GROMACS .gro file of C-alpha atoms in nm:
model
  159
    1UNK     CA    1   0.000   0.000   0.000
    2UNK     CA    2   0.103   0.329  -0.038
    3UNK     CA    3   0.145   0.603   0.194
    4UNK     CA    4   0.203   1.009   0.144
    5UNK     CA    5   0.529   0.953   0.282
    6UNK     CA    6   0.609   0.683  -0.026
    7UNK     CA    7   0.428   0.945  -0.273
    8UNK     CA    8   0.660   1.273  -0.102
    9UNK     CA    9   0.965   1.050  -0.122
   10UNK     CA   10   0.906   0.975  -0.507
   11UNK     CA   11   0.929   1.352  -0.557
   12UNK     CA   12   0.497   1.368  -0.608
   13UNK     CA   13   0.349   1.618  -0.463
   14UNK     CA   14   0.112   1.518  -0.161
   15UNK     CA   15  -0.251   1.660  -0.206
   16UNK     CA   16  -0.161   1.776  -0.526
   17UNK     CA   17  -0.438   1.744  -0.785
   18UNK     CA   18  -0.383   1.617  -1.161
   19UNK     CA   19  -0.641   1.799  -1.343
   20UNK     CA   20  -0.694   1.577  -1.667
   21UNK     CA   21  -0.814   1.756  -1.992
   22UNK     CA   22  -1.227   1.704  -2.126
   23UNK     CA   23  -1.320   1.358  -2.265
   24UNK     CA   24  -1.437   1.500  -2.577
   25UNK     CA   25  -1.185   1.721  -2.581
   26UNK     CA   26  -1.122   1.744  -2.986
   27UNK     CA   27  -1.326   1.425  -3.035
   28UNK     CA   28  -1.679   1.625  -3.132
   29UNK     CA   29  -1.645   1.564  -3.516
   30UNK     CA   30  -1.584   1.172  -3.458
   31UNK     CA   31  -1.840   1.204  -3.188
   32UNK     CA   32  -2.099   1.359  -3.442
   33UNK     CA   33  -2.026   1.101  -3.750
   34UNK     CA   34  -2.037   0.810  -3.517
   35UNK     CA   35  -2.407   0.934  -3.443
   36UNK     CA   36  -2.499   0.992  -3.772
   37UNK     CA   37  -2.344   0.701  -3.879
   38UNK     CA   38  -2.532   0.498  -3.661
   39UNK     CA   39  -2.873   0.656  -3.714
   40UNK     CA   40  -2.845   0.563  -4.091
   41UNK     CA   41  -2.783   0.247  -4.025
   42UNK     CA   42  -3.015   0.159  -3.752
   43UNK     CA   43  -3.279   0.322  -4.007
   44UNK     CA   44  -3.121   0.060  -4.261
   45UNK     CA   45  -3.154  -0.193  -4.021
   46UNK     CA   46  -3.509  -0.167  -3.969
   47UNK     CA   47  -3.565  -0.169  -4.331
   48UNK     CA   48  -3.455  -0.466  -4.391
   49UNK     CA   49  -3.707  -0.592  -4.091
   50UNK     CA   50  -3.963  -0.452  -4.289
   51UNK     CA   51  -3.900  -0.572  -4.627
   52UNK     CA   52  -3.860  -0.897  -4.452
   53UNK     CA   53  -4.051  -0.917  -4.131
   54UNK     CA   54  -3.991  -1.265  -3.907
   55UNK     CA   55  -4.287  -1.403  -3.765
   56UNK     CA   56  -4.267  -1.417  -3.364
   57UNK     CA   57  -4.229  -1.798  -3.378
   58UNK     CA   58  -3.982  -1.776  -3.695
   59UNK     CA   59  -3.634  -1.835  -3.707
   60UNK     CA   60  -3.447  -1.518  -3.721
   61UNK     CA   61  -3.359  -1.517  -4.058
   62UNK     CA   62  -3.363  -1.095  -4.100
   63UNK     CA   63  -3.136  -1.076  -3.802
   64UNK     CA   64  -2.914  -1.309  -3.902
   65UNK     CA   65  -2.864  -1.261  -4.278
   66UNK     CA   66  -2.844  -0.851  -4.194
   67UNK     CA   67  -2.568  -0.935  -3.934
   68UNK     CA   68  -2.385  -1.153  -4.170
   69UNK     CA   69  -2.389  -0.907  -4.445
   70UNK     CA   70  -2.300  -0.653  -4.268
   71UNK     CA   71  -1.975  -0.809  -4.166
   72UNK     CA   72  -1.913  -0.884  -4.519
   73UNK     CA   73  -1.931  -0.488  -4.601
   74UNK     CA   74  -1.681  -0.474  -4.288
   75UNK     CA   75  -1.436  -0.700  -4.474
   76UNK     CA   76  -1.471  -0.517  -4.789
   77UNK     CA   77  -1.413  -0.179  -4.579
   78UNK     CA   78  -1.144  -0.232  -4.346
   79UNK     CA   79  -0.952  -0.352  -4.670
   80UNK     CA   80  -1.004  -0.060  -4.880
   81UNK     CA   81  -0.941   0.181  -4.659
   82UNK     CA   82  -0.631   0.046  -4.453
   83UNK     CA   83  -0.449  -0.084  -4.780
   84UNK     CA   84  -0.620   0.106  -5.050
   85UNK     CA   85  -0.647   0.435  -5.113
   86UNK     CA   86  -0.634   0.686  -4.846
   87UNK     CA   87  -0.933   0.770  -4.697
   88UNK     CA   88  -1.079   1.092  -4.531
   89UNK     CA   89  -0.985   1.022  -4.139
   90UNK     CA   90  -1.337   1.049  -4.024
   91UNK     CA   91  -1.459   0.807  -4.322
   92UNK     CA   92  -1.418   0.515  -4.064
   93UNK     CA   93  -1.596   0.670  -3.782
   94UNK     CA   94  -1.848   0.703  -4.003
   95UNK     CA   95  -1.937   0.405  -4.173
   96UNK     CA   96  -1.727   0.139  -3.987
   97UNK     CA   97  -1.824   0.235  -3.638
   98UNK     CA   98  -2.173   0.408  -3.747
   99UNK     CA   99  -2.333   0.254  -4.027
  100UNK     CA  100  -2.225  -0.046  -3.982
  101UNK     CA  101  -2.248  -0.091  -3.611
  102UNK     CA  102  -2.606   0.023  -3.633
  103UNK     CA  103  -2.670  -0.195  -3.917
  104UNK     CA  104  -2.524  -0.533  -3.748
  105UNK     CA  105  -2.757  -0.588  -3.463
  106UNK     CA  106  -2.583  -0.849  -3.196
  107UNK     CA  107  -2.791  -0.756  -2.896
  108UNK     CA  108  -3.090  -0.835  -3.079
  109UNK     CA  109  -2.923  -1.178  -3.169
  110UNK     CA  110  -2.901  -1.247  -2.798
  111UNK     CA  111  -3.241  -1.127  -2.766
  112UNK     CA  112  -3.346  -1.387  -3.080
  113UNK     CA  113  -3.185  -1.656  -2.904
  114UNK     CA  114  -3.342  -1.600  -2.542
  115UNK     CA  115  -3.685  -1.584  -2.668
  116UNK     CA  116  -3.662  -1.922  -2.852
  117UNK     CA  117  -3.508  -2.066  -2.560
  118UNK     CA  118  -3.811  -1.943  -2.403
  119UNK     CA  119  -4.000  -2.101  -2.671
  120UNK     CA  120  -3.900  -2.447  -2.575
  121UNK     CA  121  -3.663  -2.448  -2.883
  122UNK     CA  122  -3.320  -2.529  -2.770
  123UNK     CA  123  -3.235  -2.681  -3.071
  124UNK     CA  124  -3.292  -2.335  -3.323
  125UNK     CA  125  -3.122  -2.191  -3.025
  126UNK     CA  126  -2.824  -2.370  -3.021
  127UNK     CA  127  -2.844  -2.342  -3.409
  128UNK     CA  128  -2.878  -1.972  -3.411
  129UNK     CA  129  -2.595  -1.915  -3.136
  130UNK     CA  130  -2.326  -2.104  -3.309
  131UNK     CA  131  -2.441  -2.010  -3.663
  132UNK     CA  132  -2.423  -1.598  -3.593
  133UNK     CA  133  -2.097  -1.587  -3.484
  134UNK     CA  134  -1.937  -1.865  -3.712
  135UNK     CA  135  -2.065  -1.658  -4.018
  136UNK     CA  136  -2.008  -1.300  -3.910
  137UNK     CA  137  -1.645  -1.421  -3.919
  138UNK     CA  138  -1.628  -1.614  -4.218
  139UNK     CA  139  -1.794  -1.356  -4.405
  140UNK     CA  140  -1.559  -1.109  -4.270
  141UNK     CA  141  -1.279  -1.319  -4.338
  142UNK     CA  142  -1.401  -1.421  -4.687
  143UNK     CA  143  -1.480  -1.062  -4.789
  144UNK     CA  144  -1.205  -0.899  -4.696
  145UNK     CA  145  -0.954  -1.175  -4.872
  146UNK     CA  146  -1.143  -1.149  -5.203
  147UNK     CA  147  -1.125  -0.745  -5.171
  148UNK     CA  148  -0.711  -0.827  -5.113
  149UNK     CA  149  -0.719  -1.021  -5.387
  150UNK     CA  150  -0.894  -0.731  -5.646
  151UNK     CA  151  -0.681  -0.489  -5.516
  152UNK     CA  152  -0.358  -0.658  -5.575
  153UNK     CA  153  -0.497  -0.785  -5.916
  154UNK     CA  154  -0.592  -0.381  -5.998
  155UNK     CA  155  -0.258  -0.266  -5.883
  156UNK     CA  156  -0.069  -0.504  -6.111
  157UNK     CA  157  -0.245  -0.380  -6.422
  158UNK     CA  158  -0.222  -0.008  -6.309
  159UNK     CA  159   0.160  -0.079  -6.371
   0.00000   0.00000   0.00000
């Protein structure tokens, strides 16, 4: 433990108080894309829940497809704009953390697999738990090695 005595004889001034600068300090514009970001694709989001509504005894198809899809656009994304072109800094603000994270829905997932435990339907459950994750990350994975691949293939010809 230490004591004021230990702080003094470290050369730290005892009572002294660090003042430590704003959270947002600087961080309004990333702050303010994030939101908008997220708005549009929340709005997205429940789009595709209309377009294709799941019955309440349904399999969560809309959840899952729009989750999976939206990690493929994160694949494409995070390619392009860490080993493409350079992007505009608060591009990925924008649409990785915003649009995107308000388009994927994984707390609605967990909701989806609660209610058809509740259902009596451990088995769609199960299905539905291991299935999300398992194809978030292989259609991350898959999209963002086919996006390597175009962009290597398009900077070979540009030579």
């Amino acid at each position: 433990m230490t004591t004021s005595e230990d702080l003094a004889a470290d050369g730290a001034a005892v009572g002294a108080v660090r003042r430590r600068p704003p959270v947002l300090r600087g961080q309004g514009p990333a702050v303010a894309v994030v939101a908008a970001g997220g708005a549009l694709g929340a709005a997205a989001r429940y789009g595709a829940g209309l377009l294709w509504p799941t019955g309440p005894s349904a399999f969560p198809w809309t959840t899952l497809l729009v989750n999976v899809a939206g990690c493929a656009v994160i694949g494409v994304f995070l390619v392009v704009v860490t080993e493409g072109r350079p992007a505009h800094p608060l591009l990925r603000p924008f649409f990785g953390t915003g649009v995107l994270g308000g388009f994927t829905t994984f707390s609605t997932y967990a909701v989806d697999v609660r209610r058809l435990l509740e259902e009596g339907r451990p088995g769609p459950a199960a299905a539905y738990l291991g299935l999300t994750p398992a194809a978030a990350m292989a259609a991350v994975w898959a999209a963002a090695a086919v996006t390597r691949r175009l962009l290597r293939r398009g900077a070979g010809r540009a030579r």
